[in-house]
Tab-separated table of C-alpha atoms in Angstrom:
chain	number	residue	atom	x	y	z
A	19	UNK	CA	65.631	-5.295	-125.789
A	20	UNK	CA	64.785	-2.642	-128.375
A	21	UNK	CA	68.380	-1.401	-128.367
A	22	UNK	CA	69.600	-4.970	-128.973
A	23	UNK	CA	67.210	-5.274	-131.922
A	24	UNK	CA	68.520	-1.981	-133.289
A	25	UNK	CA	72.097	-3.284	-133.089
A	26	UNK	CA	71.242	-6.602	-134.758
A	27	UNK	CA	69.432	-4.923	-137.666
A	28	UNK	CA	72.448	-2.709	-138.325
A	29	UNK	CA	75.107	-5.408	-138.369
A	30	UNK	CA	73.245	-8.512	-139.550
A	31	UNK	CA	73.642	-10.197	-142.935
A	32	UNK	CA	77.377	-9.476	-143.042
A	33	UNK	CA	76.994	-5.705	-142.669
A	34	UNK	CA	79.129	-5.650	-139.541
A	35	UNK	CA	82.306	-5.767	-141.663
A	36	UNK	CA	81.285	-2.590	-143.509
A	37	UNK	CA	80.669	-0.930	-140.123
A	38	UNK	CA	84.141	-1.963	-138.937
A	39	UNK	CA	85.752	-0.519	-142.066
A	40	UNK	CA	83.738	2.721	-141.826
A	41	UNK	CA	84.658	3.272	-138.167
A	42	UNK	CA	88.315	2.548	-138.939
A	43	UNK	CA	88.340	4.985	-141.887
A	44	UNK	CA	86.633	7.780	-139.898
A	45	UNK	CA	89.064	7.234	-137.014
A	46	UNK	CA	91.979	7.299	-139.465
A	47	UNK	CA	90.743	10.597	-140.974
A	48	UNK	CA	90.393	12.223	-137.548
A	49	UNK	CA	93.695	10.922	-136.162
A	50	UNK	CA	95.799	11.772	-139.222
A	51	UNK	CA	93.931	15.053	-139.800
A	52	UNK	CA	93.383	14.252	-143.465
A	53	UNK	CA	91.811	16.987	-145.534
A	54	UNK	CA	88.359	15.986	-146.730
A	55	UNK	CA	86.193	17.739	-149.272
A	56	UNK	CA	82.910	19.524	-148.579
A	57	UNK	CA	80.962	16.715	-150.263
A	58	UNK	CA	82.689	14.103	-148.119
A	59	UNK	CA	81.928	16.102	-144.966
A	60	UNK	CA	78.289	16.298	-146.036
A	61	UNK	CA	78.044	12.511	-146.526
A	62	UNK	CA	79.635	11.795	-143.132
A	63	UNK	CA	77.417	14.361	-141.385
A	64	UNK	CA	74.251	13.085	-143.055
A	65	UNK	CA	75.095	9.503	-142.090
A	66	UNK	CA	75.713	10.573	-138.484
A	67	UNK	CA	72.422	12.523	-138.325
A	68	UNK	CA	70.406	9.616	-139.752
A	69	UNK	CA	71.992	7.174	-137.322
A	70	UNK	CA	71.263	9.558	-134.427
A	71	UNK	CA	67.633	9.788	-135.542
A	72	UNK	CA	67.314	6.000	-135.415
A	73	UNK	CA	68.800	5.998	-131.899
A	74	UNK	CA	66.149	8.517	-130.797
A	75	UNK	CA	63.437	6.170	-132.094
A	76	UNK	CA	64.704	3.468	-129.727
A	77	UNK	CA	63.486	5.500	-126.769
A	78	UNK	CA	60.409	7.056	-128.404
A	79	UNK	CA	58.696	3.949	-129.775
A	80	UNK	CA	58.496	0.168	-129.474
A	81	UNK	CA	57.975	-0.245	-133.223
A	82	UNK	CA	59.923	-3.294	-134.473
A	83	UNK	CA	62.929	-2.438	-136.629
A	84	UNK	CA	63.358	-4.002	-140.044
A	85	UNK	CA	66.635	-4.046	-141.988
A	86	UNK	CA	65.091	-2.120	-144.893
A	87	UNK	CA	64.563	0.901	-142.617
A	88	UNK	CA	68.323	1.341	-142.408
A	89	UNK	CA	69.026	1.332	-146.147
A	90	UNK	CA	69.550	5.144	-146.351
A	91	UNK	CA	72.091	5.101	-143.517
A	92	UNK	CA	73.766	1.923	-144.770
A	93	UNK	CA	74.036	3.330	-148.319
A	94	UNK	CA	75.808	6.418	-146.966
A	95	UNK	CA	78.045	4.191	-144.887
A	96	UNK	CA	79.033	2.280	-148.027
A	97	UNK	CA	79.903	5.585	-149.729
A	98	UNK	CA	82.129	6.525	-146.793
A	99	UNK	CA	83.902	3.163	-147.057
A	100	UNK	CA	84.360	3.496	-150.820
A	101	UNK	CA	85.787	7.020	-150.440
A	102	UNK	CA	88.149	5.832	-147.717
A	103	UNK	CA	89.307	2.794	-149.678
A	104	UNK	CA	90.032	4.943	-152.718
A	105	UNK	CA	91.939	7.548	-150.708
A	106	UNK	CA	93.899	5.622	-148.142
A	107	UNK	CA	94.434	2.076	-149.439
A	108	UNK	CA	96.279	0.522	-152.366
A	109	UNK	CA	94.494	-1.058	-155.306
A	110	UNK	CA	95.545	-4.545	-154.177
A	111	UNK	CA	94.193	-3.960	-150.668
A	112	UNK	CA	90.961	-2.520	-152.067
A	113	UNK	CA	90.401	-5.627	-154.182
A	114	UNK	CA	90.975	-7.901	-151.193
A	115	UNK	CA	88.635	-5.889	-148.955
A	116	UNK	CA	85.953	-5.802	-151.660
A	117	UNK	CA	86.059	-9.606	-151.894
A	118	UNK	CA	85.829	-9.927	-148.097
A	119	UNK	CA	82.839	-7.532	-147.999
A	120	UNK	CA	81.110	-9.519	-150.740
A	121	UNK	CA	81.697	-12.824	-148.931
A	122	UNK	CA	80.304	-11.463	-145.664
A	123	UNK	CA	77.255	-10.066	-147.493
A	124	UNK	CA	76.640	-13.472	-149.113
A	125	UNK	CA	76.682	-15.184	-145.703
A	126	UNK	CA	73.698	-12.998	-144.781
A	127	UNK	CA	71.466	-15.338	-146.778
A	128	UNK	CA	72.229	-18.102	-144.257
A	129	UNK	CA	71.818	-16.230	-140.959
A	130	UNK	CA	68.979	-18.047	-139.168
A	131	UNK	CA	67.895	-17.002	-135.667
A	132	UNK	CA	65.890	-18.873	-133.000
A	133	UNK	CA	62.102	-18.455	-133.261
A	134	UNK	CA	62.093	-15.791	-130.535
A	135	UNK	CA	64.333	-13.477	-132.610
A	136	UNK	CA	62.747	-11.892	-135.696
A	137	UNK	CA	64.658	-12.295	-138.957
A	138	UNK	CA	64.599	-9.841	-141.852
A	139	UNK	CA	63.639	-12.451	-144.434
A	140	UNK	CA	62.832	-9.845	-147.071
A	141	UNK	CA	66.488	-8.804	-147.433
A	142	UNK	CA	67.909	-12.301	-147.952
A	143	UNK	CA	67.545	-15.114	-150.455
A	144	UNK	CA	66.836	-17.422	-147.521
A	145	UNK	CA	63.086	-16.888	-147.948
A	146	UNK	CA	62.917	-18.387	-151.471
A	147	UNK	CA	61.588	-21.859	-150.399
A	148	UNK	CA	58.595	-20.091	-148.812
A	149	UNK	CA	56.615	-19.844	-152.068
A	150	UNK	CA	56.780	-23.588	-152.798
A	151	UNK	CA	55.984	-24.494	-149.193
A	152	UNK	CA	53.057	-22.071	-149.122
A	153	UNK	CA	51.539	-23.800	-152.168
A	154	UNK	CA	52.000	-27.221	-150.532
A	155	UNK	CA	50.416	-25.967	-147.309
A	156	UNK	CA	47.271	-24.633	-148.965
A	157	UNK	CA	47.020	-27.694	-151.226
A	158	UNK	CA	46.927	-29.817	-148.061
A	159	UNK	CA	44.190	-27.585	-146.631
A	160	UNK	CA	42.135	-27.815	-149.822
A	161	UNK	CA	42.662	-31.580	-150.223
A	162	UNK	CA	41.549	-32.185	-146.630
A	163	UNK	CA	38.607	-29.784	-146.979
A	164	UNK	CA	39.570	-27.707	-143.954
A	165	UNK	CA	37.257	-24.692	-143.694
A	166	UNK	CA	39.076	-21.387	-144.119
A	167	UNK	CA	36.813	-19.857	-141.474
A	168	UNK	CA	38.591	-22.145	-138.970
A	169	UNK	CA	42.120	-21.080	-139.965
A	170	UNK	CA	44.356	-18.288	-138.693
A	171	UNK	CA	47.975	-17.483	-139.343
A	172	UNK	CA	50.794	-14.994	-138.980
A	173	UNK	CA	52.203	-12.406	-141.366
A	174	UNK	CA	52.509	-13.364	-145.065
A	175	UNK	CA	50.016	-16.202	-144.710
A	176	UNK	CA	46.882	-14.421	-143.497
A	177	UNK	CA	44.530	-12.441	-145.715
A	178	UNK	CA	42.447	-13.247	-148.780
A	179	UNK	CA	44.170	-15.616	-151.202
A	180	UNK	CA	42.205	-14.014	-154.042
A	181	UNK	CA	44.525	-11.008	-153.781
A	182	UNK	CA	47.764	-12.550	-152.520
A	183	UNK	CA	47.772	-15.351	-155.105
A	184	UNK	CA	45.340	-13.958	-157.721
A	185	UNK	CA	43.063	-16.995	-157.591
A	186	UNK	CA	39.454	-16.780	-158.774
A	187	UNK	CA	37.722	-17.269	-155.404
A	188	UNK	CA	37.723	-15.846	-151.887
A	189	UNK	CA	39.668	-17.914	-149.369
A	190	UNK	CA	40.313	-15.756	-146.337
A	191	UNK	CA	42.803	-16.724	-143.606
A	192	UNK	CA	42.341	-14.794	-140.376
A	193	UNK	CA	44.986	-13.536	-137.991
A	194	UNK	CA	43.264	-14.408	-134.691
A	195	UNK	CA	45.165	-17.201	-132.876
A	196	UNK	CA	41.903	-18.299	-131.221
A	197	UNK	CA	40.665	-20.332	-134.183
A	198	UNK	CA	40.639	-24.099	-134.626
A	199	UNK	CA	43.784	-24.184	-136.811
A	200	UNK	CA	46.874	-22.019	-136.940
A	201	UNK	CA	49.427	-21.950	-139.760
A	202	UNK	CA	52.828	-21.175	-138.279
A	203	UNK	CA	56.009	-20.364	-140.195
A	204	UNK	CA	59.368	-18.963	-139.160
A	205	UNK	CA	58.786	-16.483	-142.011
A	206	UNK	CA	55.963	-14.929	-139.975
A	207	UNK	CA	58.087	-13.723	-137.020
A	208	UNK	CA	55.110	-14.124	-134.659
A	209	UNK	CA	55.157	-12.778	-131.107
A	210	UNK	CA	57.204	-14.761	-128.588
A	211	UNK	CA	54.141	-15.565	-126.474
A	212	UNK	CA	52.353	-17.146	-129.449
A	213	UNK	CA	55.430	-19.136	-130.521
A	214	UNK	CA	55.730	-20.517	-126.972
A	215	UNK	CA	52.013	-21.326	-126.829
A	216	UNK	CA	52.160	-23.251	-130.112
A	217	UNK	CA	55.001	-25.336	-128.651
A	218	UNK	CA	52.776	-26.271	-125.686
A	219	UNK	CA	51.394	-29.736	-126.490
A	220	UNK	CA	48.599	-29.211	-123.974
A	221	UNK	CA	47.236	-26.440	-126.197
A	222	UNK	CA	48.212	-27.367	-129.773
A	223	UNK	CA	49.025	-30.463	-131.842
A	224	UNK	CA	51.184	-30.164	-134.954
A	225	UNK	CA	49.366	-32.112	-137.668
A	226	UNK	CA	51.826	-31.565	-140.526
A	227	UNK	CA	54.960	-29.601	-141.370
A	228	UNK	CA	56.312	-28.561	-144.775
A	229	UNK	CA	60.016	-27.789	-144.734
A	230	UNK	CA	62.816	-26.861	-147.058
A	231	UNK	CA	65.775	-25.385	-145.240
A	232	UNK	CA	65.817	-22.767	-143.877
A	233	UNK	CA	62.020	-22.247	-144.103
A	234	UNK	CA	59.221	-24.296	-142.574
A	235	UNK	CA	55.426	-23.975	-142.497
A	236	UNK	CA	53.458	-25.979	-139.937
A	237	UNK	CA	49.733	-26.483	-139.406
A	238	UNK	CA	48.617	-26.727	-135.777
A	239	UNK	CA	45.239	-27.811	-134.428
A	240	UNK	CA	43.852	-26.891	-131.023
A	241	UNK	CA	43.894	-29.845	-128.628
A	242	UNK	CA	40.165	-29.595	-127.829
A	243	UNK	CA	39.414	-30.183	-131.537
A	244	UNK	CA	42.040	-32.867	-132.100
A	245	UNK	CA	40.887	-36.422	-132.785
A	246	UNK	CA	43.420	-39.028	-133.894
C-alpha cells in the first residue's frame, strides 16, 4: 500500500508524462552511447540517488507521502528532460512536447480521488473553493450557536480560529472524533476508518453540507445526540 502511494505521488497531476519522457531520453542516451557532459552526469546521478532514497523510506517508515516531498527529484527530472529535448529533438518537436507537458500538468488540478485515497490538495488549484466553504461552515456553526467544545474536525479545520483566521476571539476546534459534532471535508484526507464510520448512519447523521466542486465540507452529528 505504501509503495502504491509512492507511485501515485510521483506520477499524479500530469507528472507521468514527464517521467515517460525522462525514461525515454535516458534510454536513448544509453542505447546510442551519446556523450554527455560532467554536469549532465551529475544531474542524472543526483536524481537517481534521491529517487533511491525515497524508495528506501518506503520500507523504513509508514509516514504518508505528499507530492511536495518529491519536488527536488521532480525538478532534476525536468532538467534531464529539458537537456534531452534540446540535444536530441528538433525545435518543432520540442514545442509540441512542451505544449503536451503543459496540458497534462493543467489536468492535475482536476484529479479527484475517492475518499479513501489521499489527494495532494496543496499542489493543485482544486482546493480554492475550500476558503469560501470554510467561512460558510463556521458561519452556520455561529448562527446556530453550536458550542466549539462539542466540535472536532480533520486537518485544516481543527485548531484555534484566532490563529488560523486572525479573528479576535478564541474558538478552538478539536481533533478528537469522539465529540458531539464532526466537520468532515475531502480536503482533510482523514483516515479510512473514520471516513467509513462517518458514512455509517447508525453512528452519524449529516446535518448540512457545503459544496463547490471539487471540494465539500460537511457537518455530522452523533446519532445519540440527534433530535429532528
